[in-house]
PDB file of C-alpha atoms in Angstrom:
ATOM      1  CA  MET R   1      81.849 -41.091  32.600  1.00 53.00           C
ATOM      2  CA  ALA R   2      79.316 -43.935  33.497  1.00 58.00           C
ATOM      3  CA  GLU R   3      77.032 -41.531  34.369  1.00 57.00           C
ATOM      4  CA  ASP R   4      77.044 -39.581  31.387  1.00 62.00           C
ATOM      5  CA  ASN R   5      76.821 -42.922  29.600  1.00 65.00           C
ATOM      6  CA  LYS R   6      73.900 -43.664  31.688  1.00 60.00           C
ATOM      7  CA  PHE R   7      72.266 -40.093  31.100  1.00 62.00           C
ATOM      8  CA  THR R   8      72.705 -40.254  27.169  1.00 67.00           C
ATOM      9  CA  GLU R   9      71.252 -43.710  26.847  1.00 65.00           C
ATOM     10  CA  LEU R  10      68.089 -42.519  28.979  1.00 56.00           C
ATOM     11  CA  LYS R  11      67.936 -39.218  26.934  1.00 55.00           C
ATOM     12  CA  SER R  12      68.013 -41.511  23.565  1.00 59.00           C
ATOM     13  CA  THR R  13      65.242 -43.992  25.033  1.00 58.00           C
ATOM     14  CA  LEU R  14      62.721 -40.974  25.989  1.00 51.00           C
ATOM     15  CA  ILE R  15      63.454 -39.554  22.371  1.00 60.00           C
ATOM     16  CA  LYS R  16      62.626 -42.857  20.743  1.00 54.00           C
ATOM     17  CA  ALA R  17      59.549 -42.974  23.104  1.00 49.00           C
ATOM     18  CA  LYS R  18      58.110 -39.468  21.916  1.00 51.00           C
ATOM     19  CA  GLN R  19      58.574 -40.343  18.367  1.00 51.00           C
ATOM     20  CA  PRO R  20      55.679 -42.048  16.478  1.00 52.00           C
ATOM     21  CA  GLY R  21      56.889 -45.502  15.454  1.00 49.00           C
ATOM     22  CA  ALA R  22      55.700 -48.856  14.554  1.00 44.00           C
ATOM     23  CA  ASP R  23      53.972 -49.458  17.777  1.00 49.00           C
ATOM     24  CA  ASP R  24      51.615 -46.410  17.117  1.00 50.00           C
ATOM     25  CA  ALA R  25      50.686 -47.895  13.589  1.00 48.00           C
ATOM     26  CA  ALA R  26      49.969 -51.090  15.236  1.00 46.00           C
ATOM     27  CA  LYS R  27      47.663 -49.346  17.821  1.00 52.00           C
ATOM     28  CA  ALA R  28      46.142 -47.269  14.901  1.00 46.00           C
ATOM     29  CA  ASP R  29      45.035 -50.715  12.956  1.00 48.00           C
ATOM     30  CA  ASN R  30      43.707 -51.886  16.465  1.00 60.00           C
ATOM     31  CA  LYS R  31      40.972 -49.316  16.039  1.00 82.00           C
ATOM     32  CA  ARG R  32      39.989 -50.918  12.535  1.00 83.00           C
ATOM     33  CA  ASP R  33      37.716 -54.003  12.261  1.00 83.00           C
ATOM     34  CA  ALA R  34      38.411 -57.389   9.981  1.00 83.00           C
ATOM     35  CA  LYS R  35      36.856 -55.135   7.096  1.00 86.00           C
ATOM     36  CA  GLY R  36      38.962 -52.199   7.511  1.00 86.00           C
ATOM     37  CA  ARG R  37      36.275 -50.026   9.134  1.00 91.00           C
ATOM     38  CA  ALA R  38      36.612 -47.681  12.080  1.00 93.00           C
ATOM     39  CA  TYR R  39      33.977 -47.173  14.514  1.00 95.00           C
ATOM     40  CA  ALA R  40      32.952 -44.406  16.951  1.00 95.00           C
ATOM     41  CA  THR R  41      29.791 -43.179  18.605  1.00 96.00           C
ATOM     42  CA  GLY R  42      28.592 -39.531  18.539  1.00 96.00           C
ATOM     43  CA  ARG R  43      26.114 -37.881  21.046  1.00 96.00           C
ATOM     44  CA  ARG R  44      24.405 -34.424  20.955  1.00 95.00           C
ATOM     45  CA  LYS R  45      21.156 -33.547  23.086  1.00 93.00           C
ATOM     46  CA  GLU R  46      19.357 -36.870  23.450  1.00 95.00           C
ATOM     47  CA  SER R  47      20.748 -38.187  20.004  1.00 96.00           C
ATOM     48  CA  VAL R  48      23.367 -40.931  19.924  1.00 96.00           C
ATOM     49  CA  ALA R  49      24.932 -41.978  16.279  1.00 96.00           C
ATOM     50  CA  ARG R  50      26.974 -45.127  15.675  1.00 96.00           C
ATOM     51  CA  VAL R  51      29.281 -44.446  12.716  1.00 95.00           C
ATOM     52  CA  TRP R  52      31.162 -46.516  10.680  1.00 95.00           C
ATOM     53  CA  ILE R  53      33.792 -45.296   8.282  1.00 95.00           C
ATOM     54  CA  LYS R  54      35.760 -47.229   5.523  1.00 93.00           C
ATOM     55  CA  PRO R  55      37.820 -45.873   2.032  1.00 93.00           C
ATOM     56  CA  GLY R  56      35.318 -45.351  -0.599  1.00 92.00           C
ATOM     57  CA  SER R  57      33.638 -42.439  -2.795  1.00 92.00           C
ATOM     58  CA  GLY R  58      32.274 -40.503  -0.037  1.00 90.00           C
ATOM     59  CA  LYS R  59      28.745 -41.687   0.180  1.00 94.00           C
ATOM     60  CA  ILE R  60      27.045 -41.023   3.381  1.00 94.00           C
ATOM     61  CA  THR R  61      24.089 -43.379   4.374  1.00 95.00           C
ATOM     62  CA  VAL R  62      21.850 -42.294   7.588  1.00 95.00           C
ATOM     63  CA  ASN R  63      19.763 -45.237   8.949  1.00 95.00           C
ATOM     64  CA  GLY R  64      19.539 -47.089   5.394  1.00 94.00           C
ATOM     65  CA  ARG R  65      18.949 -43.983   3.366  1.00 95.00           C
ATOM     66  CA  ASP R  66      20.677 -41.296   1.633  1.00 95.00           C
ATOM     67  CA  GLU R  67      21.920 -38.462   3.592  1.00 93.00           C
ATOM     68  CA  THR R  68      19.994 -35.701   1.077  1.00 94.00           C
ATOM     69  CA  VAL R  69      16.879 -37.731   1.849  1.00 96.00           C
ATOM     70  CA  TYR R  70      17.282 -38.224   5.771  1.00 95.00           C
ATOM     71  CA  PHE R  71      18.585 -34.775   6.235  1.00 95.00           C
ATOM     72  CA  ALA R  72      16.612 -32.584   3.741  1.00 94.00           C
ATOM     73  CA  ARG R  73      17.928 -29.235   5.035  1.00 95.00           C
ATOM     74  CA  PRO R  74      21.199 -28.053   3.468  1.00 95.00           C
ATOM     75  CA  VAL R  75      22.525 -26.763   6.831  1.00 96.00           C
ATOM     76  CA  LEU R  76      22.185 -30.331   8.478  1.00 95.00           C
ATOM     77  CA  ARG R  77      23.888 -31.810   5.571  1.00 94.00           C
ATOM     78  CA  MET R  78      26.799 -29.019   6.035  1.00 95.00           C
ATOM     79  CA  ILE R  79      27.013 -30.088   9.589  1.00 93.00           C
ATOM     80  CA  LEU R  80      27.508 -33.630   8.664  1.00 91.00           C
ATOM     81  CA  ARG R  81      30.553 -32.888   6.247  1.00 92.00           C
ATOM     82  CA  GLN R  82      32.524 -30.242   8.523  1.00 94.00           C
ATOM     83  CA  PRO R  83      34.984 -32.651   9.996  1.00 94.00           C
ATOM     84  CA  LEU R  84      35.515 -34.261   6.740  1.00 93.00           C
ATOM     85  CA  ILE R  85      36.258 -31.073   5.077  1.00 93.00           C
ATOM     86  CA  ALA R  86      38.162 -29.794   7.804  1.00 93.00           C
ATOM     87  CA  ALA R  87      40.630 -32.847   7.596  1.00 92.00           C
ATOM     88  CA  GLY R  88      40.654 -32.729   3.950  1.00 92.00           C
ATOM     89  CA  ARG R  89      39.323 -36.089   3.500  1.00 89.00           C
ATOM     90  CA  ASP R  90      35.607 -35.111   1.604  1.00 91.00           C
ATOM     91  CA  GLY R  91      34.951 -37.586  -0.846  1.00 90.00           C
ATOM     92  CA  GLN R  92      37.575 -40.401   0.318  1.00 92.00           C
ATOM     93  CA  PHE R  93      35.102 -42.316   3.207  1.00 93.00           C
ATOM     94  CA  ASP R  94      32.088 -43.906   2.758  1.00 94.00           C
ATOM     95  CA  VAL R  95      30.262 -43.073   5.916  1.00 94.00           C
ATOM     96  CA  VAL R  96      27.461 -45.779   7.418  1.00 96.00           C
ATOM     97  CA  VAL R  97      25.487 -44.373  10.304  1.00 96.00           C
ATOM     98  CA  THR R  98      22.789 -45.492  12.474  1.00 97.00           C
ATOM     99  CA  VAL R  99      21.056 -42.710  14.607  1.00 96.00           C
ATOM    100  CA  ASN R 100      18.169 -42.560  17.120  1.00 96.00           C
ATOM    101  CA  GLY R 101      16.504 -40.475  19.401  1.00 94.00           C
ATOM    102  CA  GLY R 102      16.148 -36.334  19.577  1.00 93.00           C
ATOM    103  CA  GLY R 103      15.389 -34.537  16.747  1.00 94.00           C
ATOM    104  CA  LEU R 104      17.038 -33.613  13.516  1.00 95.00           C
ATOM    105  CA  SER R 105      19.413 -31.103  14.626  1.00 94.00           C
ATOM    106  CA  GLY R 106      20.556 -33.136  17.375  1.00 95.00           C
ATOM    107  CA  GLN R 107      20.945 -35.970  15.289  1.00 96.00           C
ATOM    108  CA  ALA R 108      23.182 -34.118  12.505  1.00 96.00           C
ATOM    109  CA  GLY R 109      25.420 -33.068  15.665  1.00 95.00           C
ATOM    110  CA  ALA R 110      25.615 -36.334  16.957  1.00 96.00           C
ATOM    111  CA  VAL R 111      26.536 -37.700  13.403  1.00 96.00           C
ATOM    112  CA  ARG R 112      29.278 -35.333  13.189  1.00 96.00           C
ATOM    113  CA  HIS R 113      30.577 -35.919  16.741  1.00 96.00           C
ATOM    114  CA  GLY R 114      30.669 -39.565  15.763  1.00 96.00           C
ATOM    115  CA  ILE R 115      32.306 -38.990  11.912  1.00 95.00           C
ATOM    116  CA  SER R 116      35.029 -36.856  13.901  1.00 95.00           C
ATOM    117  CA  ARG R 117      36.037 -39.515  16.406  1.00 95.00           C
ATOM    118  CA  ALA R 118      35.638 -42.294  13.650  1.00 94.00           C
ATOM    119  CA  LEU R 119      38.329 -40.168  11.611  1.00 94.00           C
ATOM    120  CA  VAL R 120      40.636 -39.885  14.588  1.00 94.00           C
ATOM    121  CA  ASN R 121      40.265 -43.780  15.223  1.00 94.00           C
ATOM    122  CA  TYR R 122      40.989 -44.829  11.408  1.00 93.00           C
ATOM    123  CA  GLU R 123      43.682 -41.806  11.055  1.00 91.00           C
ATOM    124  CA  PRO R 124      44.998 -40.953  14.310  1.00 92.00           C
ATOM    125  CA  THR R 125      47.396 -37.942  12.549  1.00 92.00           C
ATOM    126  CA  LEU R 126      43.859 -36.184  12.060  1.00 91.00           C
ATOM    127  CA  ARG R 127      43.488 -35.316  15.729  1.00 93.00           C
ATOM    128  CA  PRO R 128      45.590 -32.118  15.840  1.00 93.00           C
ATOM    129  CA  VAL R 129      43.312 -30.861  12.775  1.00 92.00           C
ATOM    130  CA  LEU R 130      40.036 -31.844  14.224  1.00 93.00           C
ATOM    131  CA  LYS R 131      40.573 -30.725  17.908  1.00 93.00           C
ATOM    132  CA  PRO R 132      40.847 -27.167  17.593  1.00 93.00           C
ATOM    133  CA  GLY R 133      37.868 -26.949  15.447  1.00 91.00           C
ATOM    134  CA  GLY R 134      36.098 -28.394  18.355  1.00 93.00           C
ATOM    135  CA  PHE R 135      34.726 -31.590  16.697  1.00 94.00           C
ATOM    136  CA  LEU R 136      35.988 -34.038  19.191  1.00 95.00           C
ATOM    137  CA  THR R 137      34.331 -32.292  22.031  1.00 94.00           C
ATOM    138  CA  ARG R 138      31.109 -33.694  22.830  1.00 94.00           C
ATOM    139  CA  ASP R 139      28.627 -30.786  23.375  1.00 93.00           C
ATOM    140  CA  PRO R 140      27.114 -30.836  26.787  1.00 94.00           C
ATOM    141  CA  ARG R 141      24.188 -28.653  26.188  1.00 94.00           C
ATOM    142  CA  ALA R 142      20.939 -29.959  26.807  1.00 93.00           C
ATOM    143  CA  VAL R 143      17.215 -28.910  27.575  1.00 94.00           C
ATOM    144  CA  GLU R 144      17.012 -27.542  30.988  1.00 95.00           C
ATOM    145  CA  ARG R 145      14.341 -29.462  33.468  1.00 96.00           C
ATOM    146  CA  LYS R 146      10.943 -28.053  34.154  1.00 96.00           C
ATOM    147  CA  LYS R 147      10.755 -26.753  37.930  1.00 96.00           C
ATOM    148  CA  TYR R 148       7.817 -27.024  40.044  1.00 96.00           C
ATOM    149  CA  GLY R 149       5.778 -23.989  40.615  1.00 95.00           C
ATOM    150  CA  ARG R 150       6.402 -22.953  37.175  1.00 95.00           C
ATOM    151  CA  PRO R 151       4.780 -23.498  33.886  1.00 96.00           C
ATOM    152  CA  LYS R 152       8.240 -23.867  32.193  1.00 95.00           C
ATOM    153  CA  ALA R 153      12.128 -24.366  33.170  1.00 96.00           C
ATOM    154  CA  ARG R 154      12.329 -20.483  33.881  1.00 96.00           C
ATOM    155  CA  ARG R 155       9.094 -19.328  32.811  1.00 95.00           C
ATOM    156  CA  SER R 156       6.897 -17.671  35.687  1.00 94.00           C
ATOM    157  CA  PHE R 157       3.134 -17.774  36.013  1.00 94.00           C
ATOM    158  CA  GLN R 158       1.702 -14.199  35.211  1.00 94.00           C
ATOM    159  CA  PHE R 159       1.922 -12.082  38.482  1.00 92.00           C
ATOM    160  CA  SER R 160      -1.162  -9.772  39.132  1.00 92.00           C
ATOM    161  CA  LYS R 161      -0.410  -7.195  41.620  1.00 91.00           C
ATOM    162  CA  ARG R 162      -4.467  -6.298  42.351  1.00 84.00           C
TER     163      ARG R 162
END
């Protein structure tokens, strides 16, 4: 009888541990700073983006400029907004980004990665939505190094038989 009591007690504590409670909410708040912003770093190729999000009208500022000015191509702006649209939070957060290194395409990918991570830091319940879309995974692809004895990474010098 005493063993059954211990078993049910252990089972109930395990169930309580699995359920999100006040402890999880406190941890989520710890990811925000004193101003209520969530911070994250995103990377892609040689680019590094530092991203802060806070509730607002949906304005995205990149290196002190509006997103339409910094990322003039519509495809790059679409890449930026993908995690917000997937999470159903487009137009609900103001995003402030500082990004450096690499080209525009790599920078857009870095900002997307940073926004995704910042959304999860702000609202941990969005993780199951963003993870299957691949937004939280850092894209490991980078430029292949040049090898000696070749003009580029894989290209060989022209071969002449005679």
